């Protein structure tokens, strides 16, 4: 009887499985299929064409660079926030959680327009930097990579904070005390205790944000425009504007595999380091 | 006080409007093992956290080997702690846990390896060095925690209820084992516990705490035989208590009128004060009514119950229906049975008097 | 190089909003498509109706000026199916044997495809007398379609930031507008027109010649890069930036869009450069085999009549197509140069690809 229990429990995941197969797995297979099957049968010509163009390599580089920077900004801002969230209690924690989750209900387009107001040359950020003397004259933030990264990080921040928080809140606070009583200074505790313990949360947060950031389309369209092409904007244009499904499938497939490869490789490297130390 | 390793003076701490420590002084000699004993909420854990630097006192100073460490952060104090839940690092192995504090200091890898091996050997966990923490038994976890704390050679070791997570058999075993280890290392130790037996078994001296203050700080024997307050009497061990009122003092001998008749004690009270006479139950002798009592304190009572406790007996006596007296004995005197009228008597030294007539 | 099917031509040539399928348009388009694929004739035949496959961007003046006048005169109900050019083309393709659209409004490049597929009837002076009064260059492919208005492309500027109206396209390249200029993306039709103007400025050739010299166009745009704040695909974003003062100029601003912002009180003005400019594609045609052919002809005839043209051009700040009608005040001397849309269709994809490379950050 007990042998069958796991099977029954697995059945609970069936609706999700069916749903994902229909709306995700099958379309992705079709997409990948289309990139390999042209009018003249199976071929990798679209890949060769795409990858033999230097400009497209720059597009791939842009995509990964922006995603990596966005992930980094999210991590730097998100980790302390998650820490504060895990330390806070009761009402303060509830307010913090609402403040983190509620912005998810604001549409990306609204946020992009808000960023336009915040980042423009007479906007809040520039005024602040001028007032504090960091800047002598207003500099361009909008429609630059910096603006794009800041905007994207703002939108994806909850996806970094929440996984890290969910791990941090499970860590026994007396471990920090124990480390301190062993003579370990704060910086040492951070790198040898806090970070390794939070590693699984950080890996998932980074994977989610990186995946979202490599595949974002609306955000770069609004915050940087078509002068900074990424794989998703190229893909969208291939489908929507040029009606070239094969090109679009090719770029989408390249994006998919690059993202999966980088996320898995990073997770593997971190885990391996963790085991060694 | 040259020899004091730990010196706490005038420590006060309040959380909001609740006072947790109200001016605690404590001095622990080099190599001494002392216990902070008291019920939950008495402030013993707060005092431990203040000593470790995990909490700052509102007022008062903490000195370690003569140096004021009141404002020093935890990691610069050199005070080791074995936590109640052991707080072992779950991502590290047994040996890595022990090495953690050593690695934080600039110590060569070879020295670290040697020190870790030494302390693992001390706690007899050499064979488990590369095991992950998960899967260790409670006793093994405690030994890792002790080895980890000792490995960095602290000046003082604090043990925060270290045995509470263990079952009774293992607890007794570990108490002896821990005492052996600490004696071998020769480290000054403060144990925080609510378990009087643990404190009595392990300590050179016990500080009994109540409501944020130390009521008595003395050797275990003294705490037991001469409790300084009614609280210490009640918290440590059993006692037989009889309510009474003081009468006149003759030749230094205070007469106390009780429901069992007049009792005497070497104590000074104004006549007419309500008091409680207390005797440790194993200090009471019994004899059948016809024999001549050898002491000034004697009373007769009817035996109502005999409770067998393995190595000893608890006998319950009653007089005029409502007063119950407890006597502890290794054996039951011949001919004594439930219903018998018995003379109970004890020496003057064993007669303790506390103010107030509540039993 | 991706092949140039009629499909993507239509999408590319869409008026100014190539990628936005806003919900209203989508619903209107989807409903229209659905009813078209059902049995349109049964639903439509009961009353005297004329269905116009229209451009949704032309909705406001159509409903306020054109349709009431036409309905009153001919006692007919006009169904205004406002959508995108491409959808209109699809409606005609799907109902080739039994058209329900009588008149169709589409961008000029899509018209080329429709002509090639034989979906249109020629507009003759016999059926549409006012066609004789059209200005030159506005009757295409022997009358297969005509232009019904000339919305033009100018320089929109923020009146608070720019006090002297830019009188020439050359001013857009002035250093004082460093990172203050918004260009339309080449994905937008007005972006193509901006490209031609760049070529004109580089070469000094006549506009008709300049639009063939795209190398020069890109050379000029690359020179201009320091001035470019961004290139827009969403006009709302561009005008937001302009009105907030982050941008000073939108070079390649469609007259109807800029004037609509201005009329809502935005600090925006549109300048008509002295070199002249181009007009946005805005064609109208008779559907071959469509119902009510006489009414259809009458609809186009009324639309290009002197009376309607003067009203509509005044309302939209576009140039009238009827040569007997005067241009709105201030636009009397504005020269509109013809665009070779066939050339645009042929080369658009390569231009877009080149734009990515040469104008990238």
Tab-separated table of N, CA, C and O in Angstrom, chain A residues 53 55-56 58 113 116-117 120-122 140 142-144 217 221-229 234 237 240-244, chain C residues 2 7-8 11-12 18-19 86 178-180 185-187 225 228-231 237 240-241 244 246 352 355-357 359-361:
chain	number	residue	atom	x	y	z
A	53	UNK	N	27.331	36.149	-39.053
A	53	UNK	CA	27.243	37.607	-39.125
A	53	UNK	C	27.740	38.203	-37.811
A	53	UNK	O	27.181	37.941	-36.753
A	55	UNK	N	27.554	41.067	-36.527
A	55	UNK	CA	26.597	41.901	-35.807
A	55	UNK	C	25.758	41.064	-34.849
A	55	UNK	O	25.462	41.470	-33.724
A	56	UNK	N	25.386	39.865	-35.307
A	56	UNK	CA	24.544	39.017	-34.465
A	56	UNK	C	25.285	38.548	-33.217
A	56	UNK	O	24.668	38.342	-32.175
A	58	UNK	N	27.312	40.405	-31.681
A	58	UNK	CA	27.195	41.532	-30.773
A	58	UNK	C	25.822	41.538	-30.099
A	58	UNK	O	25.701	41.892	-28.923
A	113	UNK	N	7.299	53.856	-18.144
A	113	UNK	CA	7.017	55.288	-18.253
A	113	UNK	C	7.432	56.015	-16.978
A	113	UNK	O	7.909	57.142	-17.016
A	116	UNK	N	11.027	56.583	-17.088
A	116	UNK	CA	11.318	57.671	-17.992
A	116	UNK	C	11.307	58.998	-17.226
A	116	UNK	O	12.126	59.870	-17.465
A	117	UNK	N	10.365	59.124	-16.279
A	117	UNK	CA	10.268	60.355	-15.488
A	117	UNK	C	11.418	60.426	-14.489
A	117	UNK	O	12.038	61.465	-14.308
A	120	UNK	N	15.060	60.847	-16.418
A	120	UNK	CA	15.383	61.890	-17.397
A	120	UNK	C	16.311	62.929	-16.776
A	120	UNK	O	16.516	62.938	-15.563
A	121	UNK	N	16.860	63.801	-17.661
A	121	UNK	CA	17.967	64.653	-17.215
A	121	UNK	C	17.562	65.666	-16.161
A	121	UNK	O	18.403	66.175	-15.439
A	122	UNK	N	16.256	65.979	-16.068
A	122	UNK	CA	15.839	66.819	-14.952
A	122	UNK	C	15.004	65.985	-13.966
A	122	UNK	O	14.196	66.500	-13.213
A	140	UNK	N	23.058	61.597	-19.494
A	140	UNK	CA	21.985	60.810	-20.083
A	140	UNK	C	21.908	59.445	-19.396
A	140	UNK	O	22.895	58.738	-19.298
A	142	UNK	N	18.523	57.744	-19.614
A	142	UNK	CA	17.510	57.081	-20.434
A	142	UNK	C	18.139	56.622	-21.749
A	142	UNK	O	19.025	57.288	-22.277
A	143	UNK	N	17.658	55.521	-22.253
A	143	UNK	CA	18.122	54.990	-23.532
A	143	UNK	C	19.612	54.748	-23.530
A	143	UNK	O	20.306	54.942	-24.519
A	144	UNK	N	20.128	54.380	-22.339
A	144	UNK	CA	21.492	53.894	-22.260
A	144	UNK	C	21.407	52.520	-21.608
A	144	UNK	O	20.367	52.165	-21.037
A	217	UNK	N	11.529	41.605	-23.482
A	217	UNK	CA	11.316	42.243	-24.773
A	217	UNK	C	10.703	43.628	-24.632
A	217	UNK	O	11.188	44.605	-25.191
A	221	UNK	N	12.451	47.402	-25.280
A	221	UNK	CA	11.779	48.160	-26.336
A	221	UNK	C	11.478	49.567	-25.851
A	221	UNK	O	11.602	50.533	-26.595
A	222	UNK	N	11.048	49.675	-24.578
A	222	UNK	CA	10.638	50.975	-24.061
A	222	UNK	C	11.794	51.763	-23.459
A	222	UNK	O	11.803	52.976	-23.522
A	223	UNK	N	12.757	51.084	-22.855
A	223	UNK	CA	13.798	51.806	-22.127
A	223	UNK	C	15.050	52.079	-22.951
A	223	UNK	O	15.881	52.876	-22.559
A	224	UNK	N	15.194	51.384	-24.094
A	224	UNK	CA	16.399	51.658	-24.875
A	224	UNK	C	16.110	51.738	-26.366
A	224	UNK	O	16.817	52.404	-27.104
A	225	UNK	N	15.039	51.101	-26.800
A	225	UNK	CA	14.624	51.228	-28.194
A	225	UNK	C	15.390	50.311	-29.129
A	225	UNK	O	16.188	49.483	-28.698
A	226	UNK	N	15.163	50.523	-30.428
A	226	UNK	CA	15.707	49.558	-31.393
A	226	UNK	C	17.175	49.819	-31.721
A	226	UNK	O	17.738	49.166	-32.589
A	227	UNK	N	17.798	50.767	-31.006
A	227	UNK	CA	19.215	50.978	-31.263
A	227	UNK	C	20.066	50.011	-30.453
A	227	UNK	O	21.293	50.045	-30.530
A	228	UNK	N	19.452	49.203	-29.637
A	228	UNK	CA	20.176	48.216	-28.840
A	228	UNK	C	19.429	46.904	-29.003
A	228	UNK	O	18.475	46.629	-28.287
A	229	UNK	N	19.854	46.132	-29.983
A	229	UNK	CA	19.133	44.903	-30.275
A	229	UNK	C	19.587	43.769	-29.358
A	229	UNK	O	20.773	43.650	-29.052
A	234	UNK	N	15.169	40.898	-31.597
A	234	UNK	CA	15.349	40.368	-32.963
A	234	UNK	C	14.297	39.312	-33.266
A	234	UNK	O	13.730	39.270	-34.361
A	237	UNK	N	10.899	40.866	-33.790
A	237	UNK	CA	10.786	41.546	-35.073
A	237	UNK	C	10.687	40.546	-36.221
A	237	UNK	O	9.954	40.768	-37.186
A	240	UNK	N	6.957	39.355	-35.854
A	240	UNK	CA	5.882	40.325	-35.944
A	240	UNK	C	5.999	41.219	-37.163
A	240	UNK	O	5.008	41.584	-37.773
A	241	UNK	N	7.218	41.589	-37.489
A	241	UNK	CA	7.384	42.587	-38.539
A	241	UNK	C	7.766	41.945	-39.857
A	241	UNK	O	7.167	42.202	-40.883
A	242	UNK	N	8.759	41.081	-39.800
A	242	UNK	CA	9.248	40.515	-41.051
A	242	UNK	C	8.499	39.263	-41.452
A	242	UNK	O	8.633	38.797	-42.566
A	243	UNK	N	7.739	38.707	-40.521
A	243	UNK	CA	7.020	37.456	-40.775
A	243	UNK	C	7.978	36.362	-41.248
A	243	UNK	O	7.641	35.567	-42.112
A	244	UNK	N	9.172	36.382	-40.727
A	244	UNK	CA	10.163	35.361	-41.084
A	244	UNK	C	10.266	34.389	-39.910
A	244	UNK	O	11.065	34.559	-39.000
C	2	UNK	N	15.605	37.895	-45.893
C	2	UNK	CA	14.251	37.312	-45.835
C	2	UNK	C	13.482	37.654	-47.101
C	2	UNK	O	13.677	38.716	-47.685
C	7	UNK	N	2.751	39.697	-47.246
C	7	UNK	CA	2.380	39.746	-45.828
C	7	UNK	C	3.185	40.765	-45.081
C	7	UNK	O	2.684	41.636	-44.422
C	8	UNK	N	4.491	40.618	-45.197
C	8	UNK	CA	5.286	41.485	-44.330
C	8	UNK	C	5.339	42.897	-44.867
C	8	UNK	O	5.464	43.838	-44.127
C	11	UNK	N	2.622	44.628	-43.166
C	11	UNK	CA	2.908	44.918	-41.770
C	11	UNK	C	3.896	46.069	-41.656
C	11	UNK	O	3.734	46.965	-40.841
C	12	UNK	N	4.875	46.044	-42.523
C	12	UNK	CA	5.915	47.056	-42.439
C	12	UNK	C	5.361	48.439	-42.749
C	12	UNK	O	5.707	49.425	-42.114
C	18	UNK	N	3.621	50.007	-36.033
C	18	UNK	CA	3.797	48.706	-36.677
C	18	UNK	C	3.596	47.541	-35.720
C	18	UNK	O	3.086	46.520	-36.121
C	19	UNK	N	3.966	47.678	-34.484
C	19	UNK	CA	3.937	46.515	-33.605
C	19	UNK	C	2.821	46.576	-32.589
C	19	UNK	O	2.556	45.620	-31.896
C	86	UNK	N	-3.197	45.582	-43.392
C	86	UNK	CA	-2.998	44.158	-43.625
C	86	UNK	C	-4.285	43.364	-43.425
C	86	UNK	O	-4.571	42.434	-44.180
C	178	UNK	N	22.145	68.212	-29.114
C	178	UNK	CA	22.857	66.990	-28.740
C	178	UNK	C	21.999	66.120	-27.807
C	178	UNK	O	21.542	66.592	-26.761
C	179	UNK	N	21.806	64.887	-28.190
C	179	UNK	CA	20.981	63.890	-27.501
C	179	UNK	C	19.601	64.419	-27.095
C	179	UNK	O	19.079	64.091	-26.041
C	180	UNK	N	19.051	65.277	-27.954
C	180	UNK	CA	17.715	65.806	-27.691
C	180	UNK	C	16.741	65.504	-28.822
C	180	UNK	O	15.629	65.997	-28.822
C	185	UNK	N	11.722	55.020	-35.599
C	185	UNK	CA	12.418	53.799	-35.980
C	185	UNK	C	12.129	53.503	-37.443
C	185	UNK	O	11.087	53.888	-37.975
C	186	UNK	N	13.064	52.828	-38.053
C	186	UNK	CA	12.847	52.459	-39.453
C	186	UNK	C	11.740	51.413	-39.580
C	186	UNK	O	11.232	51.136	-40.655
C	187	UNK	N	11.374	50.859	-38.450
C	187	UNK	CA	10.244	49.926	-38.462
C	187	UNK	C	8.944	50.687	-38.703
C	187	UNK	O	7.934	50.109	-39.069
C	225	UNK	N	24.306	60.757	-35.087
C	225	UNK	CA	24.129	59.900	-33.902
C	225	UNK	C	24.229	60.626	-32.558
C	225	UNK	O	23.419	60.369	-31.668
C	228	UNK	N	20.944	61.921	-31.411
C	228	UNK	CA	19.775	61.039	-31.269
C	228	UNK	C	19.616	60.575	-29.823
C	228	UNK	O	20.485	59.922	-29.260
C	229	UNK	N	18.516	60.936	-29.215
C	229	UNK	CA	18.191	60.439	-27.876
C	229	UNK	C	17.705	59.006	-27.972
C	229	UNK	O	18.130	58.131	-27.237
C	230	UNK	N	16.788	58.770	-28.878
C	230	UNK	CA	16.246	57.416	-29.061
C	230	UNK	C	15.523	57.376	-30.394
C	230	UNK	O	15.317	58.393	-31.031
C	231	UNK	N	15.193	56.166	-30.817
C	231	UNK	CA	14.319	56.048	-31.974
C	231	UNK	C	13.091	55.276	-31.533
C	231	UNK	O	13.200	54.263	-30.863
C	237	UNK	N	5.280	57.113	-26.530
C	237	UNK	CA	6.507	57.284	-25.753
C	237	UNK	C	7.307	58.483	-26.266
C	237	UNK	O	7.800	59.294	-25.483
C	240	UNK	N	5.635	61.681	-25.200
C	240	UNK	CA	5.817	61.841	-23.770
C	240	UNK	C	7.153	62.503	-23.472
C	240	UNK	O	7.232	63.459	-22.701
C	241	UNK	N	8.210	61.955	-24.077
C	241	UNK	CA	9.556	62.483	-23.852
C	241	UNK	C	9.664	63.920	-24.355
C	241	UNK	O	10.299	64.757	-23.731
C	244	UNK	N	7.726	66.214	-21.947
C	244	UNK	CA	8.391	66.361	-20.643
C	244	UNK	C	9.668	67.184	-20.753
C	244	UNK	O	10.258	67.541	-19.746
C	246	UNK	N	12.510	66.115	-22.075
C	246	UNK	CA	13.714	65.292	-22.160
C	246	UNK	C	14.216	65.335	-23.609
C	246	UNK	O	15.412	65.334	-23.860
C	352	UNK	N	16.224	48.101	-42.738
C	352	UNK	CA	16.010	47.881	-41.301
C	352	UNK	C	17.248	47.215	-40.694
C	352	UNK	O	17.737	47.619	-39.636
C	355	UNK	N	20.023	49.711	-40.465
C	355	UNK	CA	19.708	50.673	-39.382
C	355	UNK	C	20.206	50.119	-38.041
C	355	UNK	O	20.842	50.815	-37.265
C	356	UNK	N	19.884	48.823	-37.795
C	356	UNK	CA	20.331	48.178	-36.552
C	356	UNK	C	21.824	48.347	-36.366
C	356	UNK	O	22.289	48.648	-35.270
C	357	UNK	N	22.560	48.100	-37.420
C	357	UNK	CA	24.011	48.116	-37.324
C	357	UNK	C	24.548	49.523	-37.194
C	357	UNK	O	25.372	49.815	-36.336
C	359	UNK	N	23.048	52.505	-36.594
C	359	UNK	CA	22.580	53.426	-35.569
C	359	UNK	C	22.640	52.859	-34.161
C	359	UNK	O	22.174	53.488	-33.216
C	360	UNK	N	23.233	51.649	-34.044
C	360	UNK	CA	23.234	51.028	-32.724
C	360	UNK	C	24.078	51.834	-31.749
C	360	UNK	O	24.977	52.561	-32.142
C	361	UNK	N	23.754	51.677	-30.475
C	361	UNK	CA	24.433	52.428	-29.418
C	361	UNK	C	25.894	52.017	-29.316
C	361	UNK	O	26.216	50.870	-29.529
